[in-house]
mmCIF file of C-alpha atoms in Angstrom:
data_model
loop_
_atom_site.group_PDB
_atom_site.id
_atom_site.type_symbol
_atom_site.label_atom_id
_atom_site.label_comp_id
_atom_site.label_asym_id
_atom_site.label_seq_id
_atom_site.Cartn_x
_atom_site.Cartn_y
_atom_site.Cartn_z
ATOM 1 C CA MET L 1 0.000 0.000 0.000
ATOM 2 C CA THR L 2 1.483 3.359 -1.062
ATOM 3 C CA ALA L 3 1.890 5.904 1.721
ATOM 4 C CA GLU L 4 -0.029 9.151 1.389
ATOM 5 C CA PRO L 5 2.157 12.133 0.403
ATOM 6 C CA ARG L 6 3.041 14.368 3.314
ATOM 7 C CA PRO L 7 2.773 18.173 3.195
ATOM 8 C CA PRO L 8 5.901 19.871 1.843
ATOM 9 C CA VAL L 9 8.428 21.091 4.396
ATOM 10 C CA VAL L 10 10.312 23.058 1.718
ATOM 11 C CA GLN L 11 8.737 24.952 -1.185
ATOM 12 C CA VAL L 12 10.949 26.736 -3.714
ATOM 13 C CA LYS L 13 9.212 29.147 -6.086
ATOM 14 C CA ASP L 14 10.984 30.946 -8.963
ATOM 15 C CA LEU L 15 14.330 31.130 -7.142
ATOM 16 C CA VAL L 16 16.890 33.336 -8.927
ATOM 17 C CA LYS L 17 20.556 33.984 -8.182
ATOM 18 C CA HIS L 18 22.833 35.852 -10.612
ATOM 19 C CA PHE L 19 26.418 36.864 -9.941
ATOM 20 C CA PRO L 20 27.643 40.155 -11.464
ATOM 21 C CA VAL L 21 30.690 40.082 -13.766
ATOM 22 C CA TYR L 22 32.980 43.123 -13.569
ATOM 23 C CA LYS L 23 35.665 44.230 -15.994
ATOM 24 C CA GLY L 24 38.189 47.005 -16.426
ATOM 25 C CA LEU L 25 39.954 49.465 -14.184
ATOM 26 C CA PHE L 26 36.719 50.961 -12.867
ATOM 27 C CA ARG L 27 35.125 47.558 -12.258
ATOM 28 C CA ARG L 28 32.169 48.186 -14.549
ATOM 29 C CA GLN L 29 29.557 45.441 -14.613
ATOM 30 C CA VAL L 30 29.520 43.873 -18.065
ATOM 31 C CA GLY L 31 27.195 40.955 -17.446
ATOM 32 C CA SER L 32 26.095 38.374 -14.933
ATOM 33 C CA VAL L 33 26.466 34.655 -14.352
ATOM 34 C CA LYS L 34 22.953 33.228 -14.391
ATOM 35 C CA ALA L 35 23.719 30.507 -11.851
ATOM 36 C CA VAL L 36 20.113 29.852 -10.791
ATOM 37 C CA ASP L 37 17.434 31.208 -13.093
ATOM 38 C CA GLY L 38 13.905 30.618 -11.869
ATOM 39 C CA ILE L 39 13.648 27.143 -10.351
ATOM 40 C CA SER L 40 10.657 25.714 -8.471
ATOM 41 C CA PHE L 41 10.165 22.422 -6.604
ATOM 42 C CA ASP L 42 8.951 21.012 -3.272
ATOM 43 C CA ILE L 43 10.406 18.650 -0.677
ATOM 44 C CA GLN L 44 7.935 16.698 1.428
ATOM 45 C CA GLY L 45 8.487 15.730 5.029
ATOM 46 C CA GLY L 46 10.769 12.707 5.398
ATOM 47 C CA GLU L 47 11.816 12.914 1.744
ATOM 48 C CA THR L 48 15.186 13.166 -0.001
ATOM 49 C CA VAL L 49 15.325 15.170 -3.221
ATOM 50 C CA ALA L 50 18.540 14.771 -5.215
ATOM 51 C CA MET L 51 19.625 17.710 -7.369
ATOM 52 C CA VAL L 52 21.880 16.540 -10.187
ATOM 53 C CA GLY L 53 23.659 17.972 -13.206
ATOM 54 C CA GLU L 54 27.068 18.731 -14.624
ATOM 55 C CA SER L 55 29.544 20.982 -12.808
ATOM 56 C CA GLY L 56 28.484 24.603 -13.171
ATOM 57 C CA CYS L 57 24.771 23.869 -13.592
ATOM 58 C CA GLY L 58 23.900 25.849 -10.441
ATOM 59 C CA LYS L 59 22.959 23.069 -8.055
ATOM 60 C CA THR L 60 25.305 24.101 -5.226
ATOM 61 C CA THR L 61 24.315 27.757 -5.638
ATOM 62 C CA ALA L 62 20.657 26.735 -5.414
ATOM 63 C CA GLY L 63 21.200 24.855 -2.158
ATOM 64 C CA ARG L 64 23.107 27.704 -0.540
ATOM 65 C CA ALA L 65 20.652 30.338 -1.750
ATOM 66 C CA MET L 66 17.810 28.349 -0.201
ATOM 67 C CA LEU L 67 19.528 28.653 3.189
ATOM 68 C CA ARG L 68 20.590 32.263 2.543
ATOM 69 C CA LEU L 69 24.244 31.384 2.902
ATOM 70 C CA ILE L 70 24.280 33.481 -0.244
ATOM 71 C CA GLU L 71 21.502 36.002 -0.794
ATOM 72 C CA PRO L 72 19.016 35.102 -3.559
ATOM 73 C CA ASP L 73 18.076 37.845 -5.997
ATOM 74 C CA SER L 74 14.391 36.924 -6.042
ATOM 75 C CA GLY L 75 11.967 34.099 -5.447
ATOM 76 C CA GLU L 76 10.502 32.357 -2.431
ATOM 77 C CA VAL L 77 11.905 29.576 -0.234
ATOM 78 C CA TRP L 78 9.391 28.374 2.329
ATOM 79 C CA VAL L 79 10.898 26.222 5.089
ATOM 80 C CA SER L 80 8.541 24.950 7.798
ATOM 81 C CA GLY L 81 6.037 27.698 7.040
ATOM 82 C CA ARG L 82 8.376 30.719 6.837
ATOM 83 C CA ASN L 83 9.646 32.430 3.694
ATOM 84 C CA VAL L 84 13.404 32.489 4.296
ATOM 85 C CA PRO L 85 14.237 35.448 1.982
ATOM 86 C CA ASP L 86 11.788 37.643 3.944
ATOM 87 C CA LEU L 87 13.393 37.019 7.343
ATOM 88 C CA ASP L 88 15.347 39.845 8.940
ATOM 89 C CA ARG L 89 18.760 39.216 10.484
ATOM 90 C CA ASP L 90 17.557 38.217 13.941
ATOM 91 C CA ALA L 91 14.697 36.075 12.648
ATOM 92 C CA LEU L 92 17.019 34.327 10.200
ATOM 93 C CA ARG L 93 19.499 33.488 12.954
ATOM 94 C CA ASN L 94 16.709 31.915 15.012
ATOM 95 C CA TRP L 95 15.246 30.074 12.008
ATOM 96 C CA ARG L 96 18.589 28.475 11.155
ATOM 97 C CA GLN L 97 17.727 25.922 13.819
ATOM 98 C CA LYS L 98 15.187 24.579 11.289
ATOM 99 C CA MET L 99 17.652 24.287 8.382
ATOM 100 C CA GLN L 100 21.237 23.091 8.302
ATOM 101 C CA ILE L 101 23.923 22.124 5.784
ATOM 102 C CA ILE L 102 26.536 19.391 5.452
ATOM 103 C CA PHE L 103 29.449 20.640 3.356
ATOM 104 C CA GLN L 104 31.494 18.829 0.737
ATOM 105 C CA ASP L 105 34.857 19.377 2.444
ATOM 106 C CA PRO L 106 34.558 18.187 6.040
ATOM 107 C CA TYR L 107 37.920 19.666 7.038
ATOM 108 C CA SER L 108 37.474 23.275 5.922
ATOM 109 C CA SER L 109 33.944 23.361 7.356
ATOM 110 C CA LEU L 110 35.173 22.618 10.903
ATOM 111 C CA ASN L 111 36.879 25.297 12.990
ATOM 112 C CA PRO L 112 40.424 23.972 13.632
ATOM 113 C CA ARG L 113 40.674 25.982 16.861
ATOM 114 C CA GLN L 114 37.630 24.403 18.478
ATOM 115 C CA THR L 115 37.296 20.978 20.022
ATOM 116 C CA ILE L 116 34.742 18.589 18.601
ATOM 117 C CA GLY L 117 32.583 19.132 21.665
ATOM 118 C CA GLN L 118 32.601 22.889 21.052
ATOM 119 C CA ILE L 119 31.826 22.439 17.332
ATOM 120 C CA ILE L 120 28.789 20.254 17.985
ATOM 121 C CA GLY L 121 27.628 21.932 21.181
ATOM 122 C CA GLY L 122 28.072 25.567 20.159
ATOM 123 C CA GLY L 123 24.767 25.732 18.287
ATOM 124 C CA LEU L 124 22.938 24.114 21.198
ATOM 125 C CA LEU L 125 24.044 26.927 23.483
ATOM 126 C CA LEU L 126 23.422 29.639 20.894
ATOM 127 C CA HIS L 127 19.823 28.581 20.328
ATOM 128 C CA GLY L 128 19.117 27.929 23.993
ATOM 129 C CA ILE L 129 18.483 24.194 23.562
ATOM 130 C CA VAL L 130 20.810 23.602 26.505
ATOM 131 C CA GLN L 131 21.755 26.083 29.212
ATOM 132 C CA THR L 132 25.253 25.088 30.269
ATOM 133 C CA ALA L 133 28.504 23.999 28.642
ATOM 134 C CA ALA L 134 28.302 20.721 30.548
ATOM 135 C CA GLU L 135 24.893 19.956 29.032
ATOM 136 C CA ALA L 136 26.229 20.801 25.572
ATOM 137 C CA GLU L 137 29.165 18.465 26.143
ATOM 138 C CA ASP L 138 26.874 15.628 27.195
ATOM 139 C CA ARG L 139 24.667 16.113 24.143
ATOM 140 C CA ALA L 140 27.741 16.226 21.891
ATOM 141 C CA LYS L 141 28.872 12.880 23.297
ATOM 142 C CA GLU L 142 25.461 11.367 22.574
ATOM 143 C CA LEU L 143 25.543 12.621 18.994
ATOM 144 C CA LEU L 144 29.087 11.379 18.410
ATOM 145 C CA GLU L 145 28.055 7.930 19.532
ATOM 146 C CA ARG L 146 24.984 8.115 17.276
ATOM 147 C CA VAL L 147 27.113 8.829 14.178
ATOM 148 C CA GLY L 148 29.522 5.999 14.975
ATOM 149 C CA LEU L 149 32.328 7.793 16.862
ATOM 150 C CA GLN L 150 33.619 7.492 20.407
ATOM 151 C CA PRO L 151 32.069 9.921 22.949
ATOM 152 C CA ARG L 152 35.530 10.671 24.329
ATOM 153 C CA TYR L 153 36.415 12.397 21.052
ATOM 154 C CA THR L 154 34.741 15.619 22.238
ATOM 155 C CA SER L 155 38.095 16.846 23.600
ATOM 156 C CA ARG L 156 39.944 16.324 20.294
ATOM 157 C CA TYR L 157 40.455 18.693 17.356
ATOM 158 C CA PRO L 158 39.469 18.248 13.674
ATOM 159 C CA HIS L 159 43.013 17.562 12.426
ATOM 160 C CA GLU L 160 43.114 14.380 14.521
ATOM 161 C CA PHE L 161 40.455 12.653 12.387
ATOM 162 C CA SER L 162 40.223 11.060 8.970
ATOM 163 C CA GLY L 163 38.026 12.510 6.228
ATOM 164 C CA GLY L 164 35.218 10.063 6.891
ATOM 165 C CA GLN L 165 35.310 10.757 10.627
ATOM 166 C CA ARG L 166 35.266 14.517 10.022
ATOM 167 C CA GLN L 167 32.210 14.157 7.819
ATOM 168 C CA ARG L 168 30.479 12.213 10.601
ATOM 169 C CA ILE L 169 31.289 15.129 12.923
ATOM 170 C CA GLY L 170 29.761 17.520 10.392
ATOM 171 C CA ILE L 171 26.651 15.361 10.283
ATOM 172 C CA ALA L 172 26.437 15.327 14.088
ATOM 173 C CA ARG L 173 26.669 19.123 14.115
ATOM 174 C CA ALA L 174 23.904 19.388 11.496
ATOM 175 C CA VAL L 175 21.419 17.160 13.349
ATOM 176 C CA ALA L 176 22.250 18.546 16.813
ATOM 177 C CA LEU L 177 19.627 21.300 16.524
ATOM 178 C CA ASN L 178 16.856 18.904 15.447
ATOM 179 C CA PRO L 179 16.344 20.652 12.093
ATOM 180 C CA ASP L 180 13.520 19.963 9.660
ATOM 181 C CA PHE L 181 15.625 20.365 6.526
ATOM 182 C CA ILE L 182 19.282 19.672 5.667
ATOM 183 C CA VAL L 183 21.159 20.523 2.473
ATOM 184 C CA CYS L 184 23.804 17.873 1.743
ATOM 185 C CA ASP L 185 26.215 19.666 -0.604
ATOM 186 C CA GLU L 186 28.225 16.896 -2.315
ATOM 187 C CA ALA L 187 28.434 15.401 1.168
ATOM 188 C CA VAL L 188 30.151 12.155 0.114
ATOM 189 C CA SER L 189 32.046 13.137 -3.047
ATOM 190 C CA ALA L 190 35.344 13.722 -1.201
ATOM 191 C CA LEU L 191 35.254 10.297 0.506
ATOM 192 C CA ASP L 192 36.501 6.865 -0.536
ATOM 193 C CA VAL L 193 33.846 4.588 -2.002
ATOM 194 C CA SER L 194 33.761 2.273 1.025
ATOM 195 C CA VAL L 195 33.357 5.258 3.356
ATOM 196 C CA GLN L 196 30.713 6.755 1.052
ATOM 197 C CA ALA L 197 28.486 3.746 1.585
ATOM 198 C CA GLN L 198 28.777 4.030 5.368
ATOM 199 C CA VAL L 199 28.018 7.758 5.396
ATOM 200 C CA ILE L 200 25.078 7.414 2.978
ATOM 201 C CA ASN L 201 23.520 4.682 5.098
ATOM 202 C CA LEU L 202 24.069 6.828 8.203
ATOM 203 C CA LEU L 203 22.238 9.728 6.542
ATOM 204 C CA LEU L 204 19.336 7.457 5.642
ATOM 205 C CA ASP L 205 19.102 6.133 9.211
ATOM 206 C CA LEU L 206 19.186 9.662 10.655
ATOM 207 C CA LYS L 207 16.479 10.782 8.227
ATOM 208 C CA ASP L 208 14.159 8.125 9.591
ATOM 209 C CA GLU L 209 15.135 8.686 13.215
ATOM 210 C CA PHE L 210 14.839 12.485 13.215
ATOM 211 C CA ASP L 211 12.147 12.760 10.498
ATOM 212 C CA LEU L 212 14.387 14.919 8.312
ATOM 213 C CA CYS L 213 14.095 15.964 4.708
ATOM 214 C CA TYR L 214 17.204 16.386 2.562
ATOM 215 C CA LEU L 215 18.219 18.263 -0.538
ATOM 216 C CA PHE L 216 21.089 16.074 -1.726
ATOM 217 C CA VAL L 217 23.281 17.971 -4.196
ATOM 218 C CA THR L 218 25.432 15.572 -6.188
ATOM 219 C CA HIS L 219 26.784 14.642 -9.600
ATOM 220 C CA ASP L 220 27.064 10.921 -8.738
ATOM 221 C CA LEU L 221 24.095 9.034 -10.151
ATOM 222 C CA SER L 222 25.023 5.890 -8.226
ATOM 223 C CA VAL L 223 24.490 7.829 -5.010
ATOM 224 C CA VAL L 224 21.209 9.215 -6.350
ATOM 225 C CA ARG L 225 19.874 5.733 -7.064
ATOM 226 C CA HIS L 226 20.510 4.732 -3.462
ATOM 227 C CA ILE L 227 19.429 7.769 -1.477
ATOM 228 C CA ALA L 228 16.851 9.791 -3.418
ATOM 229 C CA ASP L 229 13.068 9.679 -3.349
ATOM 230 C CA HIS L 230 12.754 12.329 -6.055
ATOM 231 C CA VAL L 231 15.256 13.758 -8.526
ATOM 232 C CA VAL L 232 15.634 17.283 -9.902
ATOM 233 C CA VAL L 233 17.817 17.549 -13.026
ATOM 234 C CA MET L 234 19.432 20.946 -13.679
ATOM 235 C CA TYR L 235 21.102 22.358 -16.774
ATOM 236 C CA LEU L 236 22.559 25.877 -16.953
ATOM 237 C CA GLY L 237 20.626 27.180 -13.982
ATOM 238 C CA GLN L 238 17.235 25.753 -14.913
ATOM 239 C CA ILE L 239 15.335 22.566 -14.091
ATOM 240 C CA VAL L 240 14.840 20.376 -17.162
ATOM 241 C CA GLU L 241 13.182 17.384 -15.498
ATOM 242 C CA ARG L 242 11.899 16.383 -12.077
ATOM 243 C CA ALA L 243 10.264 13.144 -11.072
ATOM 244 C CA SER L 244 10.387 10.273 -8.645
ATOM 245 C CA ARG L 245 13.579 8.242 -8.613
ATOM 246 C CA ALA L 246 11.772 5.291 -10.174
ATOM 247 C CA ASP L 247 10.466 7.392 -13.080
ATOM 248 C CA ILE L 248 13.781 9.130 -13.687
ATOM 249 C CA TYR L 249 15.652 5.838 -13.956
ATOM 250 C CA ALA L 250 12.955 3.841 -15.753
ATOM 251 C CA ARG L 251 11.437 6.530 -18.002
ATOM 252 C CA PRO L 252 13.717 9.572 -18.443
ATOM 253 C CA ARG L 253 12.077 11.886 -20.965
ATOM 254 C CA HIS L 254 14.436 14.839 -21.357
ATOM 255 C CA PRO L 255 17.384 14.226 -23.731
ATOM 256 C CA TYR L 256 19.790 15.685 -21.170
ATOM 257 C CA THR L 257 18.564 13.317 -18.436
ATOM 258 C CA GLN L 258 18.956 10.406 -20.832
ATOM 259 C CA ALA L 259 22.529 11.449 -21.599
ATOM 260 C CA LEU L 260 23.417 11.725 -17.895
ATOM 261 C CA LEU L 261 22.011 8.302 -17.100
ATOM 262 C CA SER L 262 23.669 6.661 -20.093
ATOM 263 C CA ALA L 263 27.060 7.829 -18.802
ATOM 264 C CA ALA L 264 26.574 6.375 -15.306
ATOM 265 C CA PRO L 265 28.752 3.329 -14.486
ATOM 266 C CA ARG L 266 26.988 -0.025 -14.763
ATOM 267 C CA THR L 267 26.710 -2.300 -11.738
ATOM 268 C CA ASP L 268 25.847 -5.273 -13.983
ATOM 269 C CA PRO L 269 28.309 -5.744 -16.890
ATOM 270 C CA HIS L 270 25.819 -8.007 -18.682
ATOM 271 C CA LYS L 271 23.251 -5.236 -19.050
ATOM 272 C CA ARG L 272 23.393 -3.565 -22.457
ATOM 273 C CA ARG L 273 22.440 0.015 -23.124
ATOM 274 C CA LYS L 274 22.927 2.740 -25.653
ATOM 275 C CA ARG L 275 25.410 5.482 -24.773
ATOM 276 C CA VAL L 276 24.181 8.998 -25.547
ATOM 277 C CA ILE L 277 27.026 11.308 -26.582
ATOM 278 C CA LEU L 278 26.255 15.019 -26.445
ATOM 279 C CA PRO L 279 28.028 17.219 -29.018
ATOM 280 C CA GLY L 280 29.874 20.399 -28.085
ATOM 281 C CA ASP L 281 30.528 21.958 -24.711
ATOM 282 C CA VAL L 282 28.253 23.439 -22.073
ATOM 283 C CA PRO L 283 27.570 27.096 -23.036
ATOM 284 C CA SER L 284 28.666 29.906 -20.753
ATOM 285 C CA PRO L 285 26.181 30.789 -17.992
ATOM 286 C CA ILE L 286 27.107 34.436 -18.639
ATOM 287 C CA ASN L 287 25.488 34.257 -22.061
ATOM 288 C CA PRO L 288 23.253 31.178 -22.136
ATOM 289 C CA PRO L 289 21.420 30.248 -25.345
ATOM 290 C CA ALA L 290 18.012 31.777 -25.960
ATOM 291 C CA GLY L 291 14.949 29.582 -25.836
ATOM 292 C CA CYS L 292 15.752 26.134 -24.503
ATOM 293 C CA ARG L 293 19.249 26.325 -23.039
ATOM 294 C CA PHE L 294 19.955 22.755 -24.052
ATOM 295 C CA HIS L 295 19.138 23.192 -27.743
ATOM 296 C CA THR L 296 22.771 23.729 -28.810
ATOM 297 C CA ARG L 297 23.567 20.138 -27.787
ATOM 298 C CA CYS L 298 20.191 18.442 -28.172
ATOM 299 C CA PRO L 299 19.658 15.757 -30.865
ATOM 300 C CA LEU L 300 15.956 16.685 -31.089
ATOM 301 C CA ALA L 301 16.374 20.470 -31.392
ATOM 302 C CA GLY L 302 14.334 22.373 -33.945
ATOM 303 C CA PRO L 303 13.730 26.057 -34.778
ATOM 304 C CA ARG L 304 11.217 26.371 -31.944
ATOM 305 C CA CYS L 305 13.836 25.387 -29.392
ATOM 306 C CA SER L 306 16.093 28.377 -30.096
ATOM 307 C CA ALA L 307 13.187 30.838 -29.897
ATOM 308 C CA GLU L 308 10.934 29.653 -27.088
ATOM 309 C CA ARG L 309 11.739 28.480 -23.579
ATOM 310 C CA PRO L 310 9.838 25.238 -22.959
ATOM 311 C CA ALA L 311 7.319 25.073 -20.142
ATOM 312 C CA ALA L 312 7.382 22.277 -17.568
ATOM 313 C CA HIS L 313 4.955 19.696 -18.976
ATOM 314 C CA ARG L 314 3.340 17.255 -16.581
ATOM 315 C CA ILE L 315 3.571 13.842 -18.242
ATOM 316 C CA ALA L 316 2.660 11.660 -15.256
ATOM 317 C CA ASP L 317 1.957 11.969 -11.558
ATOM 318 C CA ASP L 318 4.765 14.124 -10.168
ATOM 319 C CA HIS L 319 6.818 13.850 -13.392
ATOM 320 C CA TYR L 320 7.589 17.110 -15.183
ATOM 321 C CA VAL L 321 9.833 17.727 -18.175
ATOM 322 C CA ALA L 322 10.799 21.021 -19.840
ATOM 323 C CA CYS L 323 11.098 19.982 -23.479
ATOM 324 C CA HIS L 324 9.122 20.912 -26.602
ATOM 325 C CA PHE L 325 9.559 17.419 -28.049
ATOM 326 C CA TYR L 326 9.269 15.227 -24.954
ATOM 327 C CA GLU L 327 6.659 13.106 -26.754
ATOM 328 C CA ASP L 328 9.329 12.117 -29.282
ATOM 329 C CA THR L 329 11.816 10.911 -26.676
ATOM 330 C CA THR L 330 12.269 7.251 -25.883
ATOM 331 C CA ASP L 331 14.258 5.589 -23.163
ATOM 332 C CA PRO L 332 17.520 4.490 -24.850
ATOM 333 C CA ILE L 333 19.091 2.923 -21.776
ATOM 334 C CA ASP L 334 18.634 0.157 -19.252
ATOM 335 C CA VAL L 335 18.948 1.608 -15.760
ATOM 336 C CA THR L 336 17.303 -1.151 -13.749
ATOM 337 C CA ALA L 337 20.511 -2.244 -12.020
ATOM 338 C CA SER L 338 20.487 -2.368 -8.232
ATOM 339 C CA SER L 339 22.241 0.156 -6.016
ATOM 340 C CA PRO L 340 26.001 -0.265 -5.468
ATOM 341 C CA TYR L 341 25.509 0.790 -1.830
ATOM 342 C CA PRO L 342 23.774 -2.107 -0.053
ATOM 343 C CA ARG L 343 22.474 -1.377 3.426
#
């Protein structure tokens, strides 16, 4: 029996973030990098949404703009009933208890001058969850044990740990405040494959235990197959397809999604599939193509594609694709292989 969908914890509506480009002696603005250019999607309670795409597509910028680690130019980001871009400085600081981030580089994201107990317990004191340093230390020990580390490590410093251990510390810090929403920004890409599997399974266990929802930013489709409930595919700052994990892998309808999946490593060497090779390079986000931004590399492109930006067509329950010719696409690949990260 299929579970009923839960109300969204996160709602993103027309989010935009451009970065100005300056040139010359007087630093005159000559353009802007259109990193995120009007994206919209929801994340339900207890759900993991994976955001995928090539490097430079805007997925990391989107995640950080949602948390206002960088200021969005426009759009709405509703987290647990509050529109984050509308919050003033004090309200935003208080609301950060509801939303956290796990960074790609676990070493640079940890203060080398603080002990692990201070790193994990600092937010507890700041937000008034505990009242004393001793209580924060006790809670830090509990969280370290929960993420698979020794409680006595609270007195140590970040440089004394391996990369996988540091990422577990970052995870403990993120869940310490009992947030509703966590952005995982390439959270396992810097780790060895064997450690990746352990950290991914830890994240899944914590999601169930703390009733979290994740935005999992990644370029690794093997990770997506294992951890995601829904997938958002980005290209040059825009969403080209979004659907459940099952639909994305079984019935990808956008040519770009098909190309990404065809390039993913196979877990079963006996499975045959057609490789989709895209011509040319990714255009510059400073001057993206008019119309559909993918048309310069798309095998289905026609005159309409260079003149008109495609709308997001609903082709099935919770499956949307931004393509003028999505009805002409077929699934050229076999992506039914099991996950390489067994639990």
